[in-house]
Short mmCIF file of C-alpha atoms and ligand atoms in Angstrom, two decimals:
data_model
loop_
_atom_site.label_atom_id
_atom_site.label_comp_id
_atom_site.label_asym_id
_atom_site.label_seq_id
_atom_site.Cartn_x
_atom_site.Cartn_y
_atom_site.Cartn_z
CA MET A 1 0.06 0.38 -0.12
CA LEU A 2 1.27 3.56 -1.21
CA ILE A 3 2.07 5.68 2.23
CA LEU A 4 3.85 8.95 2.05
CA GLU A 5 4.46 10.95 5.05
CA THR A 6 4.99 14.66 5.96
CA PRO A 7 5.78 16.09 8.80
CA ARG A 8 1.43 16.71 9.99
CA MET A 9 0.31 13.97 8.35
CA VAL A 10 -0.10 10.32 5.96
CA LEU A 11 -1.02 10.30 2.25
CA ARG A 12 -2.49 7.11 2.02
CA PRO A 13 -5.54 5.43 0.02
CA LEU A 14 -9.04 6.10 0.88
CA ARG A 15 -10.41 3.15 3.02
CA GLU A 16 -14.58 2.49 3.91
CA GLN A 17 -14.48 4.15 7.03
CA ASP A 18 -13.05 7.90 5.71
CA ALA A 19 -16.91 7.73 4.04
CA GLU A 20 -18.63 10.27 6.09
CA ALA A 21 -16.31 12.50 6.82
CA PHE A 22 -15.22 12.55 2.65
CA SER A 23 -19.04 13.19 2.49
CA ALA A 24 -19.14 15.85 4.86
CA TYR A 25 -16.49 17.95 3.38
CA ARG A 26 -17.39 17.58 -0.15
CA SER A 27 -20.66 18.43 1.31
CA ASP A 28 -19.66 22.21 2.21
CA PRO A 29 -20.83 24.11 -0.35
CA LEU A 30 -17.63 26.29 -0.12
CA VAL A 31 -15.61 23.42 0.06
CA ALA A 32 -17.43 22.44 -3.45
CA HIS A 33 -17.44 25.96 -5.05
CA TYR A 34 -14.96 25.19 -7.48
CA GLN A 35 -14.38 21.31 -8.29
CA GLY A 36 -16.15 19.38 -10.10
CA TRP A 37 -18.85 17.60 -8.08
CA ASP A 38 -22.40 19.15 -6.22
CA ALA A 39 -22.99 20.03 -3.20
CA PRO A 40 -24.80 18.21 -1.19
CA TYR A 41 -22.32 15.17 -1.66
CA THR A 42 -23.81 11.69 0.13
CA LEU A 43 -22.68 9.39 2.07
CA ALA A 44 -23.37 7.23 -0.61
CA GLN A 45 -21.75 8.55 -3.35
CA ALA A 46 -18.84 8.81 -1.13
CA ARG A 47 -19.26 5.13 -0.66
CA ALA A 48 -19.42 3.98 -4.25
CA PHE A 49 -16.46 6.62 -4.92
CA ILE A 50 -14.33 5.18 -2.34
CA ALA A 51 -14.89 1.49 -3.53
CA GLU A 52 -13.96 2.53 -6.95
CA MET A 53 -10.55 4.30 -5.63
CA SER A 54 -10.24 0.79 -4.29
CA THR A 55 -10.04 -0.79 -7.50
CA ILE A 56 -7.11 1.33 -8.51
CA GLN A 57 -3.60 1.07 -8.44
CA PRO A 58 -1.48 4.66 -8.63
CA GLY A 59 -0.08 5.67 -11.34
CA VAL A 60 -2.19 4.02 -13.70
CA ALA A 61 -2.47 6.31 -17.01
CA GLY A 62 -5.33 7.41 -17.66
CA LYS A 63 -7.26 7.12 -13.75
CA TRP A 64 -7.29 9.27 -11.34
CA PHE A 65 -5.27 8.42 -7.78
CA GLN A 66 -6.52 9.84 -4.51
CA PHE A 67 -4.73 10.33 -1.31
CA ALA A 68 -6.64 10.64 1.85
CA LEU A 69 -5.07 13.30 3.97
CA GLU A 70 -4.81 11.93 7.72
CA ARG A 71 -3.36 13.91 10.09
CA LYS A 72 -0.50 11.53 12.19
CA ALA A 73 -1.43 12.74 15.58
CA VAL A 74 -5.43 11.88 16.07
CA GLY A 75 -6.38 9.94 12.74
CA GLY A 76 -9.28 11.15 10.46
CA ILE A 77 -8.86 12.79 7.50
CA ILE A 78 -9.12 16.38 6.31
CA GLY A 79 -8.94 16.57 2.98
CA ASP A 80 -7.09 14.89 -0.03
CA CYS A 81 -5.14 15.02 -3.14
CA ALA A 82 -4.85 13.18 -5.78
CA PHE A 83 -3.02 13.09 -9.38
CA ILE A 84 -3.46 11.10 -12.81
CA ARG A 85 -0.55 10.20 -15.22
CA LEU A 86 -1.56 11.73 -18.91
CA ALA A 87 -3.38 8.54 -20.53
CA ASP A 88 -1.22 9.52 -23.83
CA ASP A 89 2.27 10.06 -22.46
CA PRO A 90 2.72 8.83 -18.57
CA GLN A 91 5.37 11.09 -18.68
CA GLN A 92 3.47 13.72 -17.46
CA ALA A 93 0.57 14.03 -14.54
CA GLU A 94 -2.09 16.20 -13.67
CA ILE A 95 -2.76 17.27 -9.59
CA ALA A 96 -5.54 17.95 -7.74
CA PHE A 97 -6.13 18.41 -4.12
CA THR A 98 -9.02 20.18 -1.12
CA LEU A 99 -9.21 20.26 2.47
CA ALA A 100 -12.33 20.59 4.67
CA ARG A 101 -12.74 24.08 5.31
CA THR A 102 -11.91 23.58 9.24
CA TRP A 103 -8.37 22.28 8.19
CA GLN A 104 -8.02 25.41 5.84
CA HIS A 105 -5.23 28.47 6.24
CA GLN A 106 -2.99 25.80 8.21
CA GLY A 107 -0.70 24.71 5.87
CA TYR A 108 -2.06 21.20 5.04
CA ALA A 109 -2.10 21.57 1.74
CA ASN A 110 1.30 23.12 0.77
CA GLU A 111 2.49 20.72 3.14
CA ALA A 112 0.37 17.68 1.62
CA VAL A 113 0.84 18.63 -2.08
CA GLY A 114 4.52 19.29 -1.68
CA ARG A 115 5.05 15.55 -0.75
CA LEU A 116 2.76 14.73 -3.81
CA LEU A 117 5.15 16.58 -6.00
CA GLU A 118 8.38 15.00 -4.58
CA TYR A 119 6.76 11.48 -4.74
CA LEU A 120 5.80 12.30 -8.35
CA PHE A 121 9.67 13.31 -9.58
CA THR A 122 11.60 11.13 -7.50
CA SER A 123 9.68 8.17 -7.48
CA LEU A 124 7.66 8.44 -10.17
CA ASN A 125 9.84 10.10 -12.08
CA LEU A 126 7.70 12.45 -13.90
CA HIS A 127 9.30 14.75 -16.72
CA ARG A 128 6.19 17.57 -15.67
CA VAL A 129 3.32 18.01 -13.39
CA THR A 130 0.15 20.26 -14.46
CA ALA A 131 -2.42 21.95 -12.29
CA ARG A 132 -5.84 23.99 -13.60
CA CYS A 133 -7.65 25.82 -11.10
CA ASP A 134 -10.49 29.00 -11.91
CA ASP A 135 -8.79 32.17 -12.27
CA GLU A 136 -11.02 33.47 -9.06
CA ASN A 137 -9.36 30.65 -6.73
CA TYR A 138 -6.91 32.29 -5.04
CA PRO A 139 -6.73 29.96 -2.25
CA SER A 140 -5.43 27.50 -4.49
CA VAL A 141 -3.35 29.96 -7.08
CA ASN A 142 -1.57 30.32 -4.27
CA VAL A 143 -0.74 26.94 -3.41
CA LEU A 144 0.65 26.35 -6.86
CA GLU A 145 2.69 29.61 -6.96
CA ARG A 146 4.21 28.91 -3.07
CA LEU A 147 5.38 25.43 -4.17
CA GLY A 148 6.64 26.92 -7.45
CA LEU A 149 4.40 25.77 -10.09
CA ARG A 150 4.62 28.91 -13.04
CA ARG A 151 1.94 29.58 -14.41
CA GLU A 152 1.93 28.66 -18.58
CA GLY A 153 -1.61 29.36 -19.35
CA HIS A 154 -5.07 31.23 -18.85
CA GLN A 155 -7.95 30.37 -20.51
CA ILE A 156 -10.98 32.69 -20.86
CA GLU A 157 -14.14 31.26 -20.61
CA ASN A 158 -12.83 28.24 -21.05
CA ALA A 159 -15.25 25.46 -19.04
CA TRP A 160 -19.09 25.78 -19.18
CA PHE A 161 -19.07 25.58 -15.10
CA LYS A 162 -22.15 24.91 -12.79
CA GLY A 163 -24.31 27.77 -14.81
CA SER A 164 -21.62 30.07 -15.76
CA TRP A 165 -18.21 30.24 -18.37
CA GLY A 166 -15.49 29.75 -15.78
CA SER A 167 -11.44 30.67 -16.38
CA GLU A 168 -8.89 29.20 -15.83
CA TYR A 169 -5.27 29.21 -14.74
CA GLN A 170 -3.08 26.51 -16.38
CA TYR A 171 0.15 25.82 -13.87
CA ALA A 172 3.41 23.56 -14.76
CA MET A 173 6.58 21.92 -12.77
CA LEU A 174 9.23 20.24 -14.69
CA GLU A 175 11.21 17.80 -13.17
CA ARG A 176 14.35 20.16 -13.32
CA GLU A 177 12.28 22.96 -12.09
CA TRP A 178 11.64 21.25 -8.91
CA TRP A 179 14.68 19.55 -8.40
CA ALA A 180 16.19 23.13 -8.57
CA ARG A 181 13.64 24.38 -6.60
CA GLN A 182 15.08 21.38 -3.66
CA LYS A 183 19.07 22.90 -3.84
CA GLY A 184 17.62 26.77 -3.58
CA ILE A 185 15.72 25.11 -0.25
CA GLN A 186 18.25 23.74 0.73
CA ASN A 187 21.18 26.42 -0.24
CA GLY A 188 19.06 28.70 2.11
C1 COA B 201 -7.18 24.80 -2.25
C2 COA B 201 -7.04 24.67 -1.11
C3 COA B 201 -6.89 23.42 -0.85
C4 COA B 201 -6.18 25.88 -0.43
O1 COA B 201 -5.87 25.77 1.25
P1 COA B 201 -4.78 26.58 1.86
O2 COA B 201 -5.52 25.97 3.74
O3 COA B 201 -5.66 28.01 1.79
O4 COA B 201 -3.49 26.27 1.47
P2 COA B 201 -2.52 25.53 2.68
O5 COA B 201 -3.26 24.77 3.48
O6 COA B 201 -1.79 25.65 1.83
O7 COA B 201 -2.41 27.25 3.77
C5 COA B 201 -2.08 28.22 3.10
C6 COA B 201 -2.43 29.32 4.16
O8 COA B 201 -2.50 29.20 5.46
C7 COA B 201 -1.70 30.00 6.27
N1 COA B 201 -0.73 29.13 7.11
C8 COA B 201 -1.23 28.60 8.36
N2 COA B 201 -0.22 28.25 9.49
C9 COA B 201 0.51 27.65 8.25
C10 COA B 201 1.93 26.94 8.17
N3 COA B 201 1.88 26.21 9.42
N4 COA B 201 2.33 26.51 7.10
C11 COA B 201 1.91 27.02 6.16
N5 COA B 201 1.04 27.95 5.97
C12 COA B 201 0.64 28.27 6.68
C13 COA B 201 -0.33 30.35 4.82
O9 COA B 201 0.01 31.61 5.23
C14 COA B 201 -1.74 30.64 3.67
O10 COA B 201 -2.42 31.36 3.55
P3 COA B 201 -2.11 32.46 2.41
O11 COA B 201 -3.02 31.29 1.02
O12 COA B 201 -3.50 33.46 3.13
O13 COA B 201 -1.10 32.92 2.53
C15 COA B 201 -8.51 25.26 -0.03
O14 COA B 201 -8.91 26.40 -0.33
C16 COA B 201 -9.91 24.06 -0.90
O15 COA B 201 -10.27 22.86 -0.39
N6 COA B 201 -10.44 24.69 -1.63
C17 COA B 201 -11.94 23.82 -1.75
C18 COA B 201 -11.64 23.05 -3.42
C19 COA B 201 -10.28 23.55 -4.15
O16 COA B 201 -11.12 24.67 -4.67
N7 COA B 201 -9.01 23.10 -4.43
C20 COA B 201 -8.53 22.94 -5.73
C21 COA B 201 -8.92 22.56 -7.20
S1 COA B 201 -7.87 23.26 -8.19
#
């Protein structure tokens, strides 16, 4: 089983027991606002999602793999992060992430997504990692930019989303950019 550690969390596959917490934070309209699901997100939907995830191995091209974010000290999940290797080029992946509202603004997303990038670049040796976010999703923009992803695109009204046209930023990081950044961090 794939488990990644950070100072405050373990990133691990979702389990059946996570369904209630998963359904609760996905049902928060603020959390769902820029995401592909609608609130409320029922317990049955959560159970079905987790059951489907349990059949997927991490790193299979064309399939999202979701990590639950569990705080080490107390257990219970506070959010998730995910990646998908592109079906037509498995040297590239896209990432996504979500935190329950209670656990936002404490650096957990930064910590989890930073660890996910490390896994993708050092364990899977990927060439390039990308992310998309709505151009009004400032917390997501902050997470991506704080971790050093480059904004390389801005599509205007490219997505019909929850009843209106949304505009998205595209972000990316190359493996060599990730390594250069690690050297920079080590050298202070
Ligand atoms: C996107 C999302 C995960 C960002 O969450 P977040 O809590 O803002 O991000 P972090 O956990 O990294 O916390 C960073 C904030 O905590 C602050 N912070 C407090 N304590 C901290 C600590 N110990 N370490 C680091 N940052 C800390 C930072 O200053 C930062 O605030 P700022 O962005 O105002 O500068 C969250 O808003 C979310 O789940 N949104 C709904 C789902 C979604 O839209 N996902 C993205 C789709 S692309």
